[in-house]
Amino acid sequence: MVETSVNNNQQILDVSPLSKWKRFLTYLADLFLNFIIAFLFFNIVIFPVVKSATGYATLKQSYDAAFVNRSNLFYKNELVFKHSNVDDADLTTNIDKTFDEFLSFYVCEPTTLLPADSPYGVINKNEVIFHYFNDILDDADSFKTLFKNYDKVAYFIEDNSAYSGFTLKSEYKTALISYFTDGDLSNDAKVYYKQIKADIYVPMYYEVMVSIEENDLSFVSIDMSYLDCISEIDNFEQYFEIVTTICALASYLFAALLYYFFIPVLTENKKTLAQMFIRNHRIDFNSLRPIKTKQYCFSALFNILLNLCLVMFIPSLLIPFPVLFKFSILFYIGLISLAFNIVSLFFIIFNEYNRSWCDCLNAIVYVDNDTLDKIYAARGYK
């Protein structure tokens, strides 16, 4: 970039743009400093206030009660067994581990020697799936049909004298019995174990869950049914997602306005915090003069939209990381903004003057302090 003097002696002033790595650093620093302000405002101010104003504590108490009751419905109805190394609230893991009791019903014999405190063996309640269909749903025929459909490898044979109407074939019993007596399995037995679990137990238990969602589940000492619990849980989760989304967006908007409007207005040459730390300035690309108010406002609005890529992480102190991606509004806003950020970063990398696409649209270029001093020293140039 050059500037020509107004007098008859032609002079040229070389103006170098901010180096690529400093422009890149400024871009990222603006992004993360804005995020940090929003993150702090969300956790210290806005979310605690909104929680108090919307009765969060009462709603959370009802949610926790429904969550516990949902699990207890399965335990009390003996559809799932508790396990000492698993939290009672972790229903999914306990269902998974209940497979061992289920399998032991078919593998063990009444004469099998098991430890005195072992939960395994030929105990009717261990066949939790048949127990549901036969004793709770009163539909043993559906169990029989489903069981035969899922047992494609034919591990089992029909046996009308057996409690569930099925018996595990002797070769599989022989291979799997050591799991319950010695806690060990041969390589072949490990294959049988995994296949019976994946091909029969898991899909059969899925059928149990589908049936419960259609027909409900209750227990005399629990004052909520399964569908009541699910409704209470869903209502709270919807409320929580809405409140968290609104608070995150409000926190971001406050932080962005503070960072890109109020702080620059209070500083010389309308500089952001990142520009102050890295010591650079924005000037008009064509005139090499300080940017106009219109350019400043356009740049600020554009950066506010670009920085939305991190908005979904504002509640990260409150919400487990994997759950953040389930907040659809924040996720899609962040995803769209991220796409624009990638394009903008490519502009900085490949542009001759290290400008983002916002800088190009807005006729702005970043320069360091030394370059700006040279421009000020040449005030007779235009």
CSV table of N, CA and C in Angstrom, one decimal, residues 251-339:
chain,number,residue,atom,x,y,z
A,251,SER,N,-26.2,-13.6,27.6
A,251,SER,CA,-24.9,-13.4,28.1
A,251,SER,C,-23.9,-13.0,27.0
A,252,TYR,N,-24.1,-13.8,25.9
A,252,TYR,CA,-23.2,-13.5,24.7
A,252,TYR,C,-23.5,-12.1,24.2
A,253,LEU,N,-24.7,-11.7,24.1
A,253,LEU,CA,-25.1,-10.4,23.5
A,253,LEU,C,-24.5,-9.3,24.4
A,254,PHE,N,-24.7,-9.5,25.7
A,254,PHE,CA,-24.1,-8.5,26.6
A,254,PHE,C,-22.6,-8.4,26.5
A,255,ALA,N,-21.9,-9.5,26.5
A,255,ALA,CA,-20.5,-9.6,26.4
A,255,ALA,C,-20.0,-9.0,25.0
A,256,ALA,N,-20.7,-9.3,24.0
A,256,ALA,CA,-20.3,-8.8,22.6
A,256,ALA,C,-20.5,-7.3,22.5
A,257,LEU,N,-21.6,-6.8,23.0
A,257,LEU,CA,-21.8,-5.3,23.0
A,257,LEU,C,-20.7,-4.6,23.9
A,258,LEU,N,-20.4,-5.2,25.0
A,258,LEU,CA,-19.4,-4.6,25.9
A,258,LEU,C,-18.0,-4.7,25.2
A,259,TYR,N,-17.7,-5.8,24.6
A,259,TYR,CA,-16.4,-6.0,24.0
A,259,TYR,C,-16.2,-5.2,22.7
A,260,TYR,N,-17.2,-5.2,21.8
A,260,TYR,CA,-17.0,-4.6,20.5
A,260,TYR,C,-17.6,-3.1,20.4
A,261,PHE,N,-18.4,-2.7,21.4
A,261,PHE,CA,-18.9,-1.3,21.3
A,261,PHE,C,-18.4,-0.5,22.5
A,262,PHE,N,-18.7,-0.9,23.7
A,262,PHE,CA,-18.5,0.0,24.8
A,262,PHE,C,-17.0,0.2,25.2
A,263,ILE,N,-16.3,-0.9,25.2
A,263,ILE,CA,-14.8,-0.8,25.5
A,263,ILE,C,-14.1,-0.1,24.4
A,264,PRO,N,-14.3,-0.3,23.1
A,264,PRO,CA,-13.6,0.5,22.0
A,264,PRO,C,-14.0,1.9,22.1
A,265,VAL,N,-15.3,2.3,22.4
A,265,VAL,CA,-15.6,3.7,22.5
A,265,VAL,C,-14.8,4.4,23.6
A,266,LEU,N,-14.4,3.7,24.6
A,266,LEU,CA,-13.7,4.3,25.7
A,266,LEU,C,-12.2,4.4,25.4
A,267,THR,N,-11.7,3.8,24.3
A,267,THR,CA,-10.3,3.7,24.0
A,267,THR,C,-10.0,4.6,22.8
A,268,GLU,N,-8.7,4.9,22.7
A,268,GLU,CA,-8.3,5.7,21.5
A,268,GLU,C,-8.3,4.8,20.3
A,269,ASN,N,-8.8,5.4,19.2
A,269,ASN,CA,-8.8,4.7,17.9
A,269,ASN,C,-9.7,3.5,17.9
A,270,LYS,N,-10.7,3.4,18.8
A,270,LYS,CA,-11.7,2.4,18.8
A,270,LYS,C,-11.1,1.0,18.8
A,271,LYS,N,-10.3,0.7,19.7
A,271,LYS,CA,-9.5,-0.6,19.8
A,271,LYS,C,-10.2,-1.6,20.7
A,272,THR,N,-10.2,-2.9,20.3
A,272,THR,CA,-10.7,-3.9,21.2
A,272,THR,C,-9.6,-4.3,22.2
A,273,LEU,N,-9.9,-5.1,23.2
A,273,LEU,CA,-8.9,-5.5,24.1
A,273,LEU,C,-7.7,-6.3,23.4
A,274,ALA,N,-8.1,-7.1,22.5
A,274,ALA,CA,-7.0,-7.9,21.8
A,274,ALA,C,-6.1,-6.9,21.0
A,275,GLN,N,-6.6,-5.8,20.4
A,275,GLN,CA,-5.8,-4.9,19.7
A,275,GLN,C,-4.9,-4.1,20.7
A,276,MET,N,-5.4,-3.8,21.9
A,276,MET,CA,-4.6,-3.2,22.9
A,276,MET,C,-3.4,-4.1,23.4
A,277,PHE,N,-3.7,-5.4,23.6
A,277,PHE,CA,-2.7,-6.3,24.0
A,277,PHE,C,-1.6,-6.5,22.9
A,278,ILE,N,-2.1,-6.7,21.7
A,278,ILE,CA,-1.2,-7.0,20.6
A,278,ILE,C,-0.6,-5.7,19.9
A,279,ARG,N,-1.2,-4.6,20.3
A,279,ARG,CA,-0.7,-3.3,19.9
A,279,ARG,C,-0.8,-3.1,18.4
A,280,ASN,N,-2.0,-3.0,17.9
A,280,ASN,CA,-2.3,-2.7,16.5
A,280,ASN,C,-3.5,-1.9,16.3
A,281,HIS,N,-3.7,-1.4,15.1
A,281,HIS,CA,-4.8,-0.5,14.8
A,281,HIS,C,-5.5,-0.9,13.5
A,282,ARG,N,-6.8,-0.4,13.4
A,282,ARG,CA,-7.5,-0.5,12.2
A,282,ARG,C,-7.6,0.8,11.5
A,283,ILE,N,-7.3,0.8,10.2
A,283,ILE,CA,-7.4,2.0,9.4
A,283,ILE,C,-8.1,1.7,8.1
A,284,ASP,N,-8.5,2.8,7.4
A,284,ASP,CA,-9.2,2.6,6.1
A,284,ASP,C,-8.2,2.2,5.1
A,285,PHE,N,-8.6,1.1,4.4
A,285,PHE,CA,-7.7,0.5,3.4
A,285,PHE,C,-7.3,1.5,2.3
A,286,ASN,N,-8.2,2.3,1.9
A,286,ASN,CA,-8.0,3.2,0.7
A,286,ASN,C,-7.4,4.5,1.1
A,287,SER,N,-7.8,5.1,2.2
A,287,SER,CA,-7.3,6.5,2.5
A,287,SER,C,-6.2,6.4,3.6
A,288,LEU,N,-6.0,5.3,4.2
A,288,LEU,CA,-5.0,5.1,5.3
A,288,LEU,C,-5.3,6.1,6.4
A,289,ARG,N,-6.5,6.4,6.6
A,289,ARG,CA,-7.0,7.3,7.7
A,289,ARG,C,-7.7,6.4,8.8
A,290,PRO,N,-7.9,7.0,10.0
A,290,PRO,CA,-8.7,6.2,11.0
A,290,PRO,C,-10.1,5.8,10.4
A,291,ILE,N,-10.5,4.6,10.8
A,291,ILE,CA,-11.8,4.2,10.3
A,291,ILE,C,-13.0,5.1,10.7
A,292,LYS,N,-14.0,5.1,9.9
A,292,LYS,CA,-15.1,5.9,10.2
A,292,LYS,C,-16.1,5.2,11.1
A,293,THR,N,-17.0,5.9,11.6
A,293,THR,CA,-18.0,5.3,12.5
A,293,THR,C,-18.8,4.2,11.8
A,294,LYS,N,-19.1,4.4,10.6
A,294,LYS,CA,-19.9,3.4,9.8
A,294,LYS,C,-19.0,2.1,9.7
A,295,GLN,N,-17.8,2.2,9.4
A,295,GLN,CA,-16.9,1.1,9.3
A,295,GLN,C,-16.7,0.4,10.6
A,296,TYR,N,-16.6,1.1,11.7
A,296,TYR,CA,-16.4,0.6,13.0
A,296,TYR,C,-17.7,-0.2,13.4
A,297,CYS,N,-18.8,0.3,13.2
A,297,CYS,CA,-20.1,-0.4,13.5
A,297,CYS,C,-20.3,-1.6,12.7
A,298,PHE,N,-20.0,-1.6,11.4
A,298,PHE,CA,-20.1,-2.7,10.6
A,298,PHE,C,-19.2,-3.8,11.0
A,299,SER,N,-17.9,-3.5,11.3
A,299,SER,CA,-16.9,-4.4,11.8
A,299,SER,C,-17.4,-5.1,13.1
A,300,ALA,N,-17.9,-4.3,14.0
A,300,ALA,CA,-18.3,-4.8,15.3
A,300,ALA,C,-19.5,-5.8,15.1
A,301,LEU,N,-20.5,-5.4,14.3
A,301,LEU,CA,-21.6,-6.3,14.1
A,301,LEU,C,-21.2,-7.6,13.4
A,302,PHE,N,-20.3,-7.5,12.5
A,302,PHE,CA,-19.8,-8.7,11.8
A,302,PHE,C,-19.1,-9.6,12.8
A,303,ASN,N,-18.2,-9.1,13.6
A,303,ASN,CA,-17.5,-9.9,14.6
A,303,ASN,C,-18.4,-10.5,15.6
A,304,ILE,N,-19.5,-9.8,16.0
A,304,ILE,CA,-20.4,-10.4,16.9
A,304,ILE,C,-21.1,-11.6,16.3
A,305,LEU,N,-21.4,-11.6,15.0
A,305,LEU,CA,-22.0,-12.7,14.4
A,305,LEU,C,-21.0,-13.9,14.3
A,306,LEU,N,-19.7,-13.5,13.9
A,306,LEU,CA,-18.7,-14.6,13.8
A,306,LEU,C,-18.4,-15.3,15.1
A,307,ASN,N,-18.4,-14.5,16.2
A,307,ASN,CA,-18.0,-15.1,17.5
A,307,ASN,C,-19.1,-16.0,18.1
A,308,LEU,N,-20.2,-16.1,17.4
A,308,LEU,CA,-21.3,-17.0,17.9
A,308,LEU,C,-20.9,-18.4,17.8
A,309,CYS,N,-19.8,-18.7,17.2
A,309,CYS,CA,-19.3,-20.1,17.0
A,309,CYS,C,-19.0,-20.8,18.4
A,310,LEU,N,-18.8,-19.9,19.4
A,310,LEU,CA,-18.5,-20.5,20.8
A,310,LEU,C,-19.7,-20.4,21.7
A,311,VAL,N,-20.8,-19.9,21.2
A,311,VAL,CA,-21.9,-19.6,22.2
A,311,VAL,C,-22.4,-20.9,22.8
A,312,MET,N,-22.3,-22.1,22.2
A,312,MET,CA,-22.8,-23.3,22.8
A,312,MET,C,-22.0,-23.8,23.9
A,313,PHE,N,-20.8,-23.2,24.1
A,313,PHE,CA,-19.9,-23.6,25.2
A,313,PHE,C,-20.0,-22.7,26.4
A,314,ILE,N,-20.8,-21.7,26.3
A,314,ILE,CA,-21.0,-20.7,27.4
A,314,ILE,C,-21.5,-21.5,28.7
A,315,PRO,N,-22.5,-22.4,28.5
A,315,PRO,CA,-23.0,-23.1,29.7
A,315,PRO,C,-22.1,-24.3,30.1
A,316,SER,N,-20.9,-24.5,29.6
A,316,SER,CA,-20.1,-25.7,29.8
A,316,SER,C,-19.7,-26.0,31.2
A,317,LEU,N,-19.8,-25.0,32.1
A,317,LEU,CA,-19.5,-25.2,33.5
A,317,LEU,C,-20.7,-25.9,34.2
A,318,LEU,N,-21.9,-25.7,33.6
A,318,LEU,CA,-23.1,-26.2,34.1
A,318,LEU,C,-23.6,-27.5,33.6
A,319,ILE,N,-23.2,-27.8,32.3
A,319,ILE,CA,-23.7,-28.9,31.6
A,319,ILE,C,-22.5,-29.8,31.1
A,320,PRO,N,-22.6,-31.2,31.3
A,320,PRO,CA,-21.6,-32.0,30.8
A,320,PRO,C,-21.3,-31.8,29.3
A,321,PHE,N,-20.1,-31.9,28.9
A,321,PHE,CA,-19.7,-31.5,27.5
A,321,PHE,C,-20.5,-32.3,26.5
A,322,PRO,N,-20.7,-33.6,26.6
A,322,PRO,CA,-21.5,-34.3,25.5
A,322,PRO,C,-22.9,-33.7,25.4
A,323,VAL,N,-23.5,-33.3,26.5
A,323,VAL,CA,-24.9,-32.9,26.5
A,323,VAL,C,-25.0,-31.5,25.8
A,324,LEU,N,-23.9,-30.7,25.7
A,324,LEU,CA,-24.0,-29.4,25.1
A,324,LEU,C,-24.5,-29.5,23.6
A,325,PHE,N,-24.1,-30.6,23.0
A,325,PHE,CA,-24.4,-30.8,21.6
A,325,PHE,C,-25.9,-31.1,21.4
A,326,LYS,N,-26.6,-31.4,22.4
A,326,LYS,CA,-28.0,-31.7,22.3
A,326,LYS,C,-28.9,-30.4,22.4
A,327,PHE,N,-28.2,-29.3,22.7
A,327,PHE,CA,-29.0,-28.0,22.8
A,327,PHE,C,-29.0,-27.5,21.3
A,328,SER,N,-30.1,-27.9,20.6
A,328,SER,CA,-30.1,-27.7,19.2
A,328,SER,C,-29.9,-26.3,18.7
A,329,ILE,N,-30.6,-25.3,19.4
A,329,ILE,CA,-30.5,-24.0,18.9
A,329,ILE,C,-29.1,-23.4,19.0
A,330,LEU,N,-28.4,-23.6,20.2
A,330,LEU,CA,-27.1,-23.2,20.3
A,330,LEU,C,-26.1,-23.9,19.4
A,331,PHE,N,-26.4,-25.2,19.2
A,331,PHE,CA,-25.5,-26.0,18.4
A,331,PHE,C,-25.5,-25.5,16.9
A,332,TYR,N,-26.7,-25.3,16.4
A,332,TYR,CA,-26.8,-24.9,15.0
A,332,TYR,C,-26.3,-23.5,14.8
A,333,ILE,N,-26.6,-22.6,15.7
A,333,ILE,CA,-26.1,-21.3,15.6
A,333,ILE,C,-24.5,-21.3,15.6
A,334,GLY,N,-24.0,-22.1,16.5
A,334,GLY,CA,-22.5,-22.2,16.6
A,334,GLY,C,-21.9,-22.9,15.3
A,335,LEU,N,-22.6,-23.8,14.8
A,335,LEU,CA,-22.1,-24.5,13.6
A,335,LEU,C,-22.1,-23.6,12.3
A,336,ILE,N,-23.2,-22.8,12.2
A,336,ILE,CA,-23.2,-21.9,11.1
A,336,ILE,C,-22.2,-20.8,11.2
A,337,SER,N,-22.0,-20.3,12.4
A,337,SER,CA,-21.0,-19.3,12.7
A,337,SER,C,-19.6,-19.9,12.4
A,338,LEU,N,-19.4,-21.1,12.8
A,338,LEU,CA,-18.1,-21.7,12.6
A,338,LEU,C,-17.7,-21.8,11.2
A,339,ALA,N,-18.7,-22.1,10.3
A,339,ALA,CA,-18.4,-22.2,8.9
A,339,ALA,C,-18.0,-20.8,8.3
